[in-house]
mmCIF file of C-alpha atoms in Angstrom:
data_model
loop_
_atom_site.group_PDB
_atom_site.id
_atom_site.type_symbol
_atom_site.label_atom_id
_atom_site.label_comp_id
_atom_site.label_asym_id
_atom_site.label_seq_id
_atom_site.Cartn_x
_atom_site.Cartn_y
_atom_site.Cartn_z
ATOM 1 C CA ILE U 1 -85.268 7.811 -16.683
ATOM 2 C CA MET U 2 -85.763 9.795 -13.479
ATOM 3 C CA ASP U 3 -83.186 11.609 -11.393
ATOM 4 C CA TRP U 4 -83.644 9.583 -8.234
ATOM 5 C CA ASP U 5 -80.053 8.499 -7.651
ATOM 6 C CA ASN U 6 -79.352 10.871 -4.802
ATOM 7 C CA PRO U 7 -82.172 13.285 -4.048
ATOM 8 C CA ASP U 8 -81.269 13.288 -0.335
ATOM 9 C CA ALA U 9 -83.831 12.719 2.365
ATOM 10 C CA LEU U 10 -86.386 15.350 3.152
ATOM 11 C CA GLU U 11 -85.274 17.996 5.605
ATOM 12 C CA LEU U 12 -88.043 17.142 8.049
ATOM 13 C CA ASP U 13 -87.845 15.493 11.427
ATOM 14 C CA ASN U 14 -88.228 11.696 11.506
ATOM 15 C CA THR U 15 -91.707 11.852 13.019
ATOM 16 C CA GLN U 16 -92.938 13.988 10.143
ATOM 17 C CA LYS U 17 -91.337 11.739 7.505
ATOM 18 C CA GLU U 18 -92.675 8.566 9.091
ATOM 19 C CA ASN U 19 -96.223 9.930 9.102
ATOM 20 C CA ILE U 20 -96.383 11.318 5.555
ATOM 21 C CA ARG U 21 -99.031 9.497 3.511
ATOM 22 C CA VAL U 22 -98.982 9.771 -0.280
ATOM 23 C CA LEU U 23 -101.559 8.570 -2.783
ATOM 24 C CA LEU U 24 -99.960 7.812 -6.145
ATOM 25 C CA VAL U 25 -102.365 7.566 -9.092
ATOM 26 C CA ASP U 26 -101.029 6.470 -12.479
ATOM 27 C CA ASP U 27 -102.174 3.889 -15.011
ATOM 28 C CA SER U 28 -98.563 2.918 -15.770
ATOM 29 C CA ALA U 29 -97.132 0.345 -13.363
ATOM 30 C CA LEU U 30 -93.627 1.408 -14.434
ATOM 31 C CA ALA U 31 -94.324 5.063 -13.662
ATOM 32 C CA ARG U 32 -95.788 4.131 -10.258
ATOM 33 C CA ARG U 33 -92.713 2.042 -9.485
ATOM 34 C CA LEU U 34 -90.314 4.843 -10.475
ATOM 35 C CA ILE U 35 -92.225 7.503 -8.536
ATOM 36 C CA SER U 36 -92.471 5.200 -5.494
ATOM 37 C CA ARG U 37 -88.719 4.656 -5.573
ATOM 38 C CA THR U 38 -88.165 8.390 -5.716
ATOM 39 C CA LEU U 39 -90.447 8.924 -2.726
ATOM 40 C CA GLU U 40 -88.740 6.132 -0.787
ATOM 41 C CA LYS U 41 -85.337 7.756 -1.440
ATOM 42 C CA LEU U 42 -86.785 10.891 0.155
ATOM 43 C CA GLY U 43 -87.742 8.882 3.237
ATOM 44 C CA ILE U 44 -91.476 8.514 2.496
ATOM 45 C CA GLN U 45 -92.701 5.111 3.678
ATOM 46 C CA HIS U 46 -96.500 5.208 3.340
ATOM 47 C CA ILE U 47 -97.416 5.138 -0.348
ATOM 48 C CA VAL U 48 -100.822 3.953 -1.514
ATOM 49 C CA GLU U 49 -101.326 3.318 -5.232
ATOM 50 C CA ALA U 50 -104.265 3.441 -7.639
ATOM 51 C CA GLU U 51 -104.345 2.808 -11.398
ATOM 52 C CA ASN U 52 -106.724 5.655 -12.270
ATOM 53 C CA GLY U 53 -108.924 8.350 -10.783
ATOM 54 C CA ARG U 54 -111.937 6.078 -10.484
ATOM 55 C CA ASP U 55 -109.945 3.641 -8.332
ATOM 56 C CA ALA U 56 -108.510 6.523 -6.286
ATOM 57 C CA ILE U 57 -111.871 7.927 -5.166
ATOM 58 C CA PRO U 58 -112.684 5.229 -2.567
ATOM 59 C CA LEU U 59 -109.124 5.502 -1.214
ATOM 60 C CA ILE U 60 -109.544 9.268 -0.814
ATOM 61 C CA GLN U 61 -112.869 8.750 0.934
ATOM 62 C CA GLN U 62 -111.437 6.155 3.338
ATOM 63 C CA GLN U 63 -107.939 7.489 4.124
ATOM 64 C CA LYS U 64 -106.274 10.821 4.785
ATOM 65 C CA PHE U 65 -103.335 11.791 2.578
ATOM 66 C CA ASP U 66 -100.695 14.497 2.891
ATOM 67 C CA LEU U 67 -100.092 14.605 -0.860
ATOM 68 C CA ILE U 68 -101.748 13.141 -3.943
ATOM 69 C CA ILE U 69 -99.582 12.623 -7.002
ATOM 70 C CA THR U 70 -101.564 11.909 -10.141
ATOM 71 C CA ASP U 71 -100.930 11.426 -13.815
ATOM 72 C CA TYR U 72 -102.957 13.599 -16.157
ATOM 73 C CA HIS U 73 -103.781 11.020 -18.859
ATOM 74 C CA MET U 74 -105.493 7.890 -17.492
ATOM 75 C CA PRO U 75 -108.436 5.729 -18.543
ATOM 76 C CA TYR U 76 -111.840 5.842 -16.803
ATOM 77 C CA MET U 77 -111.106 9.078 -14.928
ATOM 78 C CA ASP U 78 -108.178 11.319 -15.814
ATOM 79 C CA GLY U 79 -106.143 13.515 -13.496
ATOM 80 C CA HIS U 80 -108.191 16.629 -14.202
ATOM 81 C CA GLU U 81 -111.437 14.870 -13.303
ATOM 82 C CA LEU U 82 -109.781 13.485 -10.171
ATOM 83 C CA LEU U 83 -108.603 16.978 -9.221
ATOM 84 C CA LEU U 84 -112.168 18.279 -9.612
ATOM 85 C CA PHE U 85 -113.457 15.490 -7.357
ATOM 86 C CA ILE U 86 -110.808 16.233 -4.718
ATOM 87 C CA ARG U 87 -111.422 19.991 -4.710
ATOM 88 C CA HIS U 88 -115.231 19.925 -4.864
ATOM 89 C CA GLN U 89 -116.532 16.610 -3.503
ATOM 90 C CA SER U 90 -113.985 15.045 -1.166
ATOM 91 C CA ASN U 91 -113.381 15.589 2.521
ATOM 92 C CA GLN U 92 -109.757 16.438 1.628
ATOM 93 C CA SER U 93 -110.388 19.446 -0.575
ATOM 94 C CA SER U 94 -107.222 21.225 0.576
ATOM 95 C CA VAL U 95 -104.788 18.309 0.170
ATOM 96 C CA PRO U 96 -101.868 19.258 -2.100
ATOM 97 C CA VAL U 97 -102.176 17.637 -5.530
ATOM 98 C CA MET U 98 -99.169 17.263 -7.809
ATOM 99 C CA MET U 99 -99.931 16.496 -11.448
ATOM 100 C CA VAL U 100 -97.286 14.687 -13.499
ATOM 101 C CA THR U 101 -97.821 14.805 -17.218
ATOM 102 C CA THR U 102 -96.485 14.793 -20.731
ATOM 103 C CA GLU U 103 -99.376 17.076 -21.736
ATOM 104 C CA GLY U 104 -98.233 19.977 -23.876
ATOM 105 C CA ASP U 105 -101.579 21.699 -24.467
ATOM 106 C CA GLU U 106 -101.304 24.995 -22.593
ATOM 107 C CA SER U 107 -105.093 25.433 -22.364
ATOM 108 C CA LYS U 108 -105.469 22.065 -20.611
ATOM 109 C CA LEU U 109 -102.606 22.871 -18.243
ATOM 110 C CA SER U 110 -104.117 26.281 -17.546
ATOM 111 C CA ALA U 111 -107.456 24.648 -16.712
ATOM 112 C CA ILE U 112 -105.904 22.366 -14.096
ATOM 113 C CA GLN U 113 -103.989 25.283 -12.605
ATOM 114 C CA HIS U 114 -107.265 27.188 -12.355
ATOM 115 C CA GLU U 115 -108.867 24.210 -10.580
ATOM 116 C CA GLY U 116 -106.267 24.328 -7.808
ATOM 117 C CA VAL U 117 -103.479 21.897 -8.619
ATOM 118 C CA SER U 118 -100.534 22.502 -6.276
ATOM 119 C CA ALA U 119 -97.821 21.693 -8.810
ATOM 120 C CA ILE U 120 -97.491 20.471 -12.374
ATOM 121 C CA MET U 121 -94.381 18.522 -13.264
ATOM 122 C CA ASP U 122 -93.262 17.091 -16.549
ATOM 123 C CA LYS U 123 -92.813 13.358 -16.857
ATOM 124 C CA PRO U 124 -90.205 12.335 -16.052
ATOM 125 C CA PHE U 125 -89.710 14.711 -13.131
ATOM 126 C CA LEU U 126 -86.651 15.365 -11.028
ATOM 127 C CA ALA U 127 -86.553 14.016 -7.484
ATOM 128 C CA LEU U 128 -85.211 17.344 -6.255
ATOM 129 C CA GLU U 129 -88.397 19.046 -7.505
ATOM 130 C CA VAL U 130 -90.500 16.628 -5.432
ATOM 131 C CA LYS U 131 -88.269 17.204 -2.426
ATOM 132 C CA LYS U 132 -88.730 20.980 -2.704
ATOM 133 C CA LEU U 133 -92.505 20.560 -2.998
ATOM 134 C CA PHE U 134 -92.685 18.377 0.142
ATOM 135 C CA GLU U 135 -90.505 20.747 2.133
ATOM 136 C CA SER U 136 -92.637 23.683 0.995
ATOM 137 C CA ILE U 137 -95.848 21.875 2.006
ATOM 138 C CA PHE U 138 -94.550 21.035 5.455
ATOM 139 C CA ALA U 139 -92.999 24.458 5.990
ATOM 140 C CA GLU U 140 -96.480 25.929 5.412
ATOM 141 C CA SER U 141 -98.075 23.450 7.837
ATOM 142 C CA LYS U 142 -95.663 24.516 10.623
ATOM 143 C CA LYS U 143 -96.771 28.162 10.372
#
């Protein structure tokens, strides 16, 4: 389903990898499990999960994350609404947000790009794409 077999660990030092905190928001338990496995193969150990945007909000208010990965289509609060909360109402407005989706409507995808999503990836995504995103994020933070 996902290309997680051998994505190789992130090219970051161990201290960086050990401290990376990811919030994973998806209403599908299977998708969360697959994405978590992919992240673990990359060396990410701290993964917090939520089933939808509404459940993610208190986690965002209480904890600091280095990356938020969210599905687009979810009940109660979808990924676009969650992105709007993060960018305009949270204390983590600059946290990178990766949206994973099967959405094909270009106008909806354009709207989330306009709102400041860091990356949009098709479901299922390739582990190497996630690896490149992480390395890009942490390369920027070293500058």
